[in-house]
Short mmCIF file of C-alpha atoms in Angstrom, two decimals:
data_model
loop_
_atom_site.label_atom_id
_atom_site.label_comp_id
_atom_site.label_asym_id
_atom_site.label_seq_id
_atom_site.Cartn_x
_atom_site.Cartn_y
_atom_site.Cartn_z
CA MET A 24 -2.03 23.23 -4.30
CA GLY A 25 -4.96 23.21 -1.87
CA ASP A 26 -6.27 26.40 -0.50
CA GLY A 27 -6.53 25.04 3.04
CA ARG A 28 -10.36 25.18 3.25
CA ARG A 29 -12.42 22.15 4.08
CA GLY A 30 -13.98 20.33 1.19
CA LYS A 31 -12.41 22.43 -1.49
CA VAL A 32 -9.49 21.81 -3.78
CA THR A 33 -7.56 24.18 -6.06
CA SER A 34 -6.40 22.15 -9.08
CA PRO A 35 -4.42 23.05 -12.14
CA SER A 36 -6.03 23.29 -15.58
CA LYS A 37 -7.35 19.89 -16.51
CA ARG A 38 -5.96 18.12 -19.44
CA PRO A 39 -8.38 17.18 -22.18
CA THR A 40 -9.81 13.74 -21.73
CA ALA A 41 -8.73 11.28 -24.35
CA ARG A 42 -11.51 9.89 -26.54
CA TYR A 43 -11.81 6.21 -27.10
CA VAL A 44 -13.62 4.65 -30.01
CA THR A 45 -15.58 1.42 -30.02
CA ARG A 46 -15.10 -0.89 -32.98
CA ARG A 47 -16.79 -4.14 -33.96
CA ARG A 48 -14.76 -7.18 -34.62
CA GLY A 49 -17.11 -10.04 -35.66
CA ARG A 50 -19.65 -10.35 -32.83
CA ARG A 51 -17.63 -8.56 -30.22
CA ALA A 52 -17.53 -4.89 -29.48
CA VAL A 53 -13.89 -4.11 -28.65
CA THR A 54 -13.24 -0.85 -26.90
CA SER A 55 -10.14 1.23 -27.21
CA ARG A 56 -6.92 1.24 -25.29
CA ARG A 57 -8.28 1.88 -21.80
CA ARG A 58 -10.46 -1.18 -21.56
CA SER A 59 -7.78 -3.45 -23.09
CA MET A 60 -5.25 -2.13 -20.57
CA ALA A 61 -7.72 -2.71 -17.71
CA GLY A 62 -7.97 -6.35 -18.68
CA SER A 63 -4.29 -6.81 -19.41
CA GLY A 64 -3.56 -7.86 -15.82
CA ARG A 65 -0.76 -5.33 -15.42
CA ARG A 66 -0.33 -3.49 -12.14
CA PRO A 67 -2.01 -0.03 -12.15
CA GLU A 68 1.31 1.77 -11.58
CA HIS A 69 2.72 0.18 -14.72
CA ARG A 70 0.02 1.65 -16.91
CA GLY A 71 0.88 5.33 -16.46
CA PRO A 72 1.29 8.12 -13.98
CA PRO A 73 -1.30 8.14 -11.12
CA GLU A 74 -2.70 11.51 -12.09
CA LEU A 75 -3.58 10.11 -15.50
CA PHE A 76 -4.53 6.57 -14.45
CA TYR A 77 -7.03 7.85 -11.88
CA ASP A 78 -9.14 9.87 -14.30
CA GLU A 79 -12.82 10.65 -13.90
CA ALA A 80 -13.97 7.14 -14.78
CA GLU A 81 -11.57 5.45 -12.39
CA ALA A 82 -12.42 7.91 -9.68
CA ARG A 83 -16.12 7.21 -10.03
CA LYS A 84 -15.49 3.51 -9.70
CA TYR A 85 -14.02 3.90 -6.23
CA THR A 86 -17.34 5.22 -4.89
CA GLN A 87 -19.80 3.27 -7.07
CA ASN A 88 -18.27 -0.22 -6.87
CA SER A 89 -19.42 -1.75 -3.61
CA ARG A 90 -16.61 -4.24 -3.49
CA VAL A 91 -13.95 -1.52 -3.87
CA VAL A 92 -15.68 0.50 -1.17
CA GLU A 93 -15.76 -2.46 1.21
CA ILE A 94 -12.09 -3.32 0.66
CA GLN A 95 -10.97 0.26 1.08
CA SER A 96 -13.00 0.61 4.24
CA GLN A 97 -11.60 -2.61 5.78
CA MET A 98 -8.02 -1.56 5.08
CA SER A 99 -8.63 1.90 6.46
CA GLU A 100 -10.05 0.42 9.66
CA ARG A 101 -7.10 -1.84 10.03
CA ALA A 102 -4.61 0.99 9.42
CA VAL A 103 -6.26 3.20 12.06
CA GLU A 104 -6.27 0.34 14.50
CA LEU A 105 -2.47 -0.19 14.00
CA LEU A 106 -1.87 3.51 14.76
CA GLY A 107 -2.77 2.82 18.46
CA LEU A 108 -4.38 6.23 18.90
CA PRO A 109 -5.48 7.37 22.37
CA GLU A 110 -9.19 6.87 23.09
CA ASP A 111 -9.63 9.84 25.31
CA ARG A 112 -9.06 12.64 22.74
CA PRO A 113 -9.45 13.34 19.02
CA CYS A 114 -6.31 13.33 16.87
CA LEU A 115 -5.18 15.02 13.66
CA LEU A 116 -4.15 12.49 11.01
CA LEU A 117 -2.58 12.76 7.61
CA ASP A 118 -4.03 10.60 4.83
CA VAL A 119 -1.48 10.10 2.09
CA GLY A 120 -3.12 9.18 -1.24
CA CYS A 121 -6.60 9.95 0.20
CA GLY A 122 -8.27 9.53 -3.21
CA SER A 123 -12.07 10.07 -3.02
CA GLY A 124 -12.07 10.19 0.75
CA LEU A 125 -13.17 6.63 1.60
CA SER A 126 -10.42 6.20 4.18
CA GLY A 127 -11.11 9.64 5.54
CA ASP A 128 -14.75 8.67 6.14
CA TYR A 129 -13.62 6.08 8.63
CA ILE A 130 -11.33 8.47 10.37
CA SER A 131 -14.19 10.91 10.76
CA GLU A 132 -16.46 8.17 12.07
CA GLU A 133 -13.88 7.46 14.79
CA GLY A 134 -14.06 11.08 15.89
CA HIS A 135 -10.65 12.24 14.51
CA TYR A 136 -9.75 15.03 12.15
CA TRP A 137 -7.72 14.59 8.95
CA ILE A 138 -6.00 16.21 6.03
CA GLY A 139 -5.76 14.27 2.78
CA MET A 140 -3.19 14.53 0.06
CA ASP A 141 -3.50 13.14 -3.48
CA ILE A 142 -2.03 13.75 -6.91
CA SER A 143 -5.21 13.05 -8.89
CA PRO A 144 -7.50 16.03 -9.45
CA ALA A 145 -10.31 13.68 -10.50
CA MET A 146 -10.14 11.80 -7.22
CA LEU A 147 -10.23 14.96 -5.16
CA ASP A 148 -13.18 16.26 -7.22
CA VAL A 149 -15.15 13.21 -6.19
CA ALA A 150 -14.15 13.78 -2.62
CA VAL A 151 -15.44 17.31 -2.78
CA GLU A 152 -18.72 16.12 -4.31
CA ARG A 153 -19.11 13.62 -1.49
CA GLU A 154 -18.59 16.48 1.03
CA VAL A 155 -15.97 14.72 3.05
CA GLU A 156 -15.20 16.30 6.40
CA GLY A 157 -11.40 16.49 6.00
CA ASP A 158 -9.25 19.11 4.25
CA LEU A 159 -7.83 18.25 0.84
CA LEU A 160 -4.54 19.05 -0.77
CA LEU A 161 -3.54 18.41 -4.41
CA ALA A 162 0.14 17.46 -4.27
CA ASP A 163 2.76 14.91 -5.25
CA VAL A 164 3.99 13.22 -2.06
CA GLY A 165 7.21 12.45 -3.94
CA HIS A 166 8.02 16.14 -3.56
CA GLY A 167 7.65 15.88 0.20
CA ILE A 168 5.06 16.54 2.97
CA PRO A 169 4.53 20.35 3.04
CA PHE A 170 3.46 20.72 6.76
CA ARG A 171 5.14 22.15 9.77
CA PRO A 172 7.10 19.88 12.13
CA GLY A 173 5.19 17.76 14.63
CA MET A 174 1.76 18.69 13.22
CA PHE A 175 0.18 15.23 12.94
CA ASP A 176 -0.65 12.65 15.57
CA GLY A 177 -0.43 9.87 13.01
CA CYS A 178 -0.47 9.03 9.29
CA ILE A 179 -2.21 6.40 7.20
CA SER A 180 -1.91 5.53 3.54
CA ILE A 181 -3.91 3.01 1.53
CA SER A 182 -2.42 1.61 -1.66
CA ALA A 183 -0.32 4.63 -2.52
CA VAL A 184 3.34 4.30 -1.52
CA GLN A 185 4.22 1.72 -4.21
CA TRP A 186 3.55 4.36 -6.85
CA LEU A 187 6.74 6.18 -5.75
CA CYS A 188 8.86 3.25 -6.91
CA ASN A 189 8.13 4.03 -10.58
CA ALA A 190 9.90 6.70 -12.63
CA ASP A 191 7.22 8.38 -14.70
CA LYS A 192 9.60 11.16 -15.79
CA LYS A 193 13.26 11.38 -16.61
CA SER A 194 13.82 13.52 -13.51
CA HIS A 195 12.21 10.91 -11.26
CA SER A 196 14.55 8.74 -9.05
CA PRO A 197 12.56 6.30 -6.98
CA PRO A 198 15.08 6.14 -4.09
CA LYS A 199 15.30 9.95 -3.91
CA ARG A 200 11.45 10.38 -4.09
CA LEU A 201 10.98 7.75 -1.37
CA TYR A 202 13.59 9.37 0.90
CA ARG A 203 12.10 12.81 0.29
CA PHE A 204 8.65 11.48 1.26
CA PHE A 205 9.77 9.57 4.38
CA SER A 206 12.15 12.31 5.66
CA THR A 207 9.50 15.04 5.41
CA LEU A 208 6.83 12.69 6.84
CA TYR A 209 9.06 11.94 9.84
CA THR A 210 9.40 15.69 10.44
CA ALA A 211 5.60 16.35 10.16
CA LEU A 212 4.72 13.66 12.71
CA ALA A 213 4.77 14.27 16.43
CA ARG A 214 7.32 12.31 18.51
CA GLY A 215 5.94 8.92 19.66
CA SER A 216 3.41 8.77 16.86
CA ARG A 217 3.11 6.16 14.06
CA ALA A 218 2.60 5.94 10.36
CA VAL A 219 0.78 2.97 8.95
CA LEU A 220 1.16 2.51 5.16
CA GLN A 221 -0.74 -0.23 3.41
CA LEU A 222 0.91 -1.18 0.18
CA TYR A 223 1.05 -3.79 -2.55
CA PRO A 224 4.79 -4.52 -3.09
CA GLU A 225 5.63 -5.92 -6.49
CA ASN A 226 8.48 -8.06 -5.21
CA SER A 227 10.91 -8.38 -2.34
CA GLU A 228 13.40 -5.93 -3.99
CA GLN A 229 10.72 -3.21 -4.03
CA LEU A 230 9.82 -3.93 -0.47
CA GLU A 231 13.44 -3.68 0.60
CA LEU A 232 13.79 -0.33 -1.27
CA ILE A 233 10.83 1.12 0.57
CA THR A 234 11.88 -0.04 4.03
CA ALA A 235 15.43 0.99 3.46
CA GLN A 236 14.49 4.59 2.69
CA ALA A 237 12.13 4.70 5.65
CA MET A 238 14.91 3.50 7.94
CA ARG A 239 17.30 5.99 6.42
CA ALA A 240 14.86 8.79 7.23
CA GLY A 241 14.88 7.88 10.91
CA PHE A 242 11.89 5.58 11.25
CA THR A 243 11.92 2.29 13.19
CA GLY A 244 9.28 -0.39 13.00
CA GLY A 245 8.55 -3.09 10.50
CA MET A 246 6.20 -4.90 8.21
CA VAL A 247 2.93 -6.36 9.57
CA VAL A 248 1.45 -8.96 7.30
CA ASP A 249 -2.27 -9.99 7.73
CA TYR A 250 -3.29 -13.45 6.63
CA PRO A 251 0.15 -14.37 5.21
CA ASN A 252 -1.04 -17.79 3.93
CA SER A 253 -3.98 -16.37 1.94
CA ALA A 254 -3.58 -15.44 -1.67
CA LYS A 255 -6.51 -12.94 -1.68
CA ALA A 256 -6.76 -11.74 1.93
CA LYS A 257 -3.01 -11.10 2.40
CA LYS A 258 -2.25 -7.50 3.15
CA PHE A 259 1.03 -5.60 3.83
CA PHE A 260 1.13 -2.79 6.40
CA LEU A 261 4.36 -0.87 6.95
CA CYS A 262 4.16 0.22 10.59
CA LEU A 263 6.62 3.01 11.33
CA PHE A 264 7.51 4.54 14.70
CA VAL A 265 8.67 8.18 15.25
CA GLY A 266 11.20 8.91 17.94
CA THR A 267 10.85 5.82 20.09
CA SER A 268 10.70 2.16 19.10
CA GLY A 269 7.40 0.53 20.01
CA THR A 270 6.24 -3.08 19.96
CA LEU A 271 5.34 -4.19 16.45
CA PRO A 272 1.63 -5.25 16.33
CA LYS A 273 0.83 -8.87 15.41
CA GLY A 274 -0.59 -9.54 11.95
CA LEU A 275 -4.06 -11.09 11.66
CA GLY A 276 -4.17 -14.76 10.81
CA THR A 277 -0.66 -15.53 12.09
CA GLU A 278 -1.53 -18.22 14.63
CA CYS A 279 1.48 -20.37 13.71
CA ALA A 280 4.34 -21.00 16.16
CA ASN A 281 6.91 -18.99 14.33
CA GLU A 282 5.41 -15.55 13.74
CA GLU A 283 8.81 -14.02 12.96
CA LEU A 284 8.41 -15.43 9.46
CA HIS A 285 5.46 -13.13 8.83
CA GLN A 286 6.60 -9.97 10.56
CA ALA A 287 9.79 -8.32 9.22
CA LYS A 288 11.29 -6.03 11.86
CA PHE A 289 13.99 -3.52 11.13
CA THR A 290 16.05 -1.12 13.20
CA ASN A 291 18.86 1.38 12.37
CA GLU A 292 21.22 -1.53 11.59
CA ARG A 293 22.05 -2.33 8.03
CA THR A 294 22.02 -6.11 8.87
CA ARG A 295 18.26 -6.22 9.26
CA PHE A 296 17.85 -8.19 6.03
CA ARG A 297 20.38 -10.85 6.93
CA ASN A 298 17.72 -13.48 7.47
CA VAL A 299 16.09 -13.05 4.04
CA LYS A 300 18.84 -11.78 1.78
CA GLY A 301 19.72 -14.29 -0.93
CA LYS A 302 16.75 -16.60 -0.35
CA SER A 303 14.06 -17.09 -2.91
CA VAL A 304 10.57 -16.40 -1.54
CA LYS A 305 9.11 -18.72 -4.17
CA LYS A 306 10.98 -21.67 -2.64
CA SER A 307 10.57 -20.84 1.02
CA ARG A 308 8.81 -23.02 3.58
CA ASP A 309 5.83 -20.72 3.76
CA TRP A 310 5.42 -20.80 -0.04
CA ILE A 311 5.60 -24.64 -0.07
CA LEU A 312 3.07 -25.02 2.80
CA GLU A 313 0.71 -22.62 1.20
CA LYS A 314 0.92 -24.41 -2.11
CA LYS A 315 0.31 -27.81 -0.48
CA GLU A 316 -2.71 -26.45 1.40
CA ARG A 317 -4.15 -25.03 -1.76
CA ARG A 318 -3.78 -28.48 -3.50
CA ARG A 319 -5.49 -30.12 -0.58
CA ARG A 320 -8.48 -27.80 -0.95
CA GLN A 321 -8.66 -28.83 -4.59
CA GLY A 322 -8.96 -32.45 -3.49
CA LYS A 323 -5.55 -33.51 -4.71
CA GLU A 324 -3.33 -36.04 -2.96
CA VAL A 325 -0.57 -34.23 -1.06
CA ARG A 326 2.18 -35.65 1.19
CA PRO A 327 1.81 -34.80 4.87
CA ASP A 328 3.74 -31.93 6.39
CA THR A 329 6.83 -32.80 8.40
CA LYS A 330 9.77 -30.96 9.94
CA TYR A 331 11.74 -31.64 6.73
CA THR A 332 9.16 -29.76 4.53
CA GLY A 333 10.90 -26.97 2.72
CA ARG A 334 14.23 -27.74 4.30
CA LYS A 335 17.28 -26.76 2.17
CA ARG A 336 19.23 -29.87 1.12
CA ARG A 337 22.90 -30.19 0.73
CA PRO A 338 24.22 -30.02 -2.84
CA HIS A 339 25.33 -33.31 -4.43
CA PHE A 340 28.83 -33.67 -5.77
#
């Protein structure tokens, strides 16, 4: 656990770093398991627990790779923007999955204070070396948020919440860990504040699991999707309200007439998924329009869009 002092982290004894041997196969040098896994295309959370996946090498990449730094900074800026913080005073924010402190850097630039939580000792070591301005805490958010009630004016999280959907141990239950996280987060936030959690959902079932546990913990709000028709720029932000229901912000790049397709709202009613339950995302109108637009950019001949595009047809007898 963290010792509560700025820029310092108390971590448990580090496990010995596994050694990987490079072997030659013909003309190629094939590295060991780590490099093969990195190129396997699997999601990071499927390769192992976060405290092992984010080792020293992976932690260094987050501060040395300019593209990673740029993406993290952009998502952090967007998350803080969605918080809707007051401009006349500094706020205290919680950064869940703070990593090497890239998101915290933007919070500091905006004149706010922050406390970061992360499960990876290697990530927090890099944050200490970078002399970030926030306080750091080594902890598993699946065990809950260990702060007093109403302490924070807001919370952000970049690419961390989806890790709670995996069971890395026999004792792990994703629904219970998610509920423990959301219920304690709700308590730690001041009434009227927000939590903005950027995540990469694996599928619609995982997204429903996350939002269901957030609603069960007392949050209201919904999903804000930026650039929903873009394969690369598309980003999911779970915007949660504490105490009172606010107006859900609009996603970037949603200039179409029916924005409700891109912003999934939910309340304390269990029927909030009635409009999407049972439908296949792959065969939805949005998916068809996006595929047709992609084929047009490739120079292929595509039928024009009409009001019948993507419409469900009656079954034939």
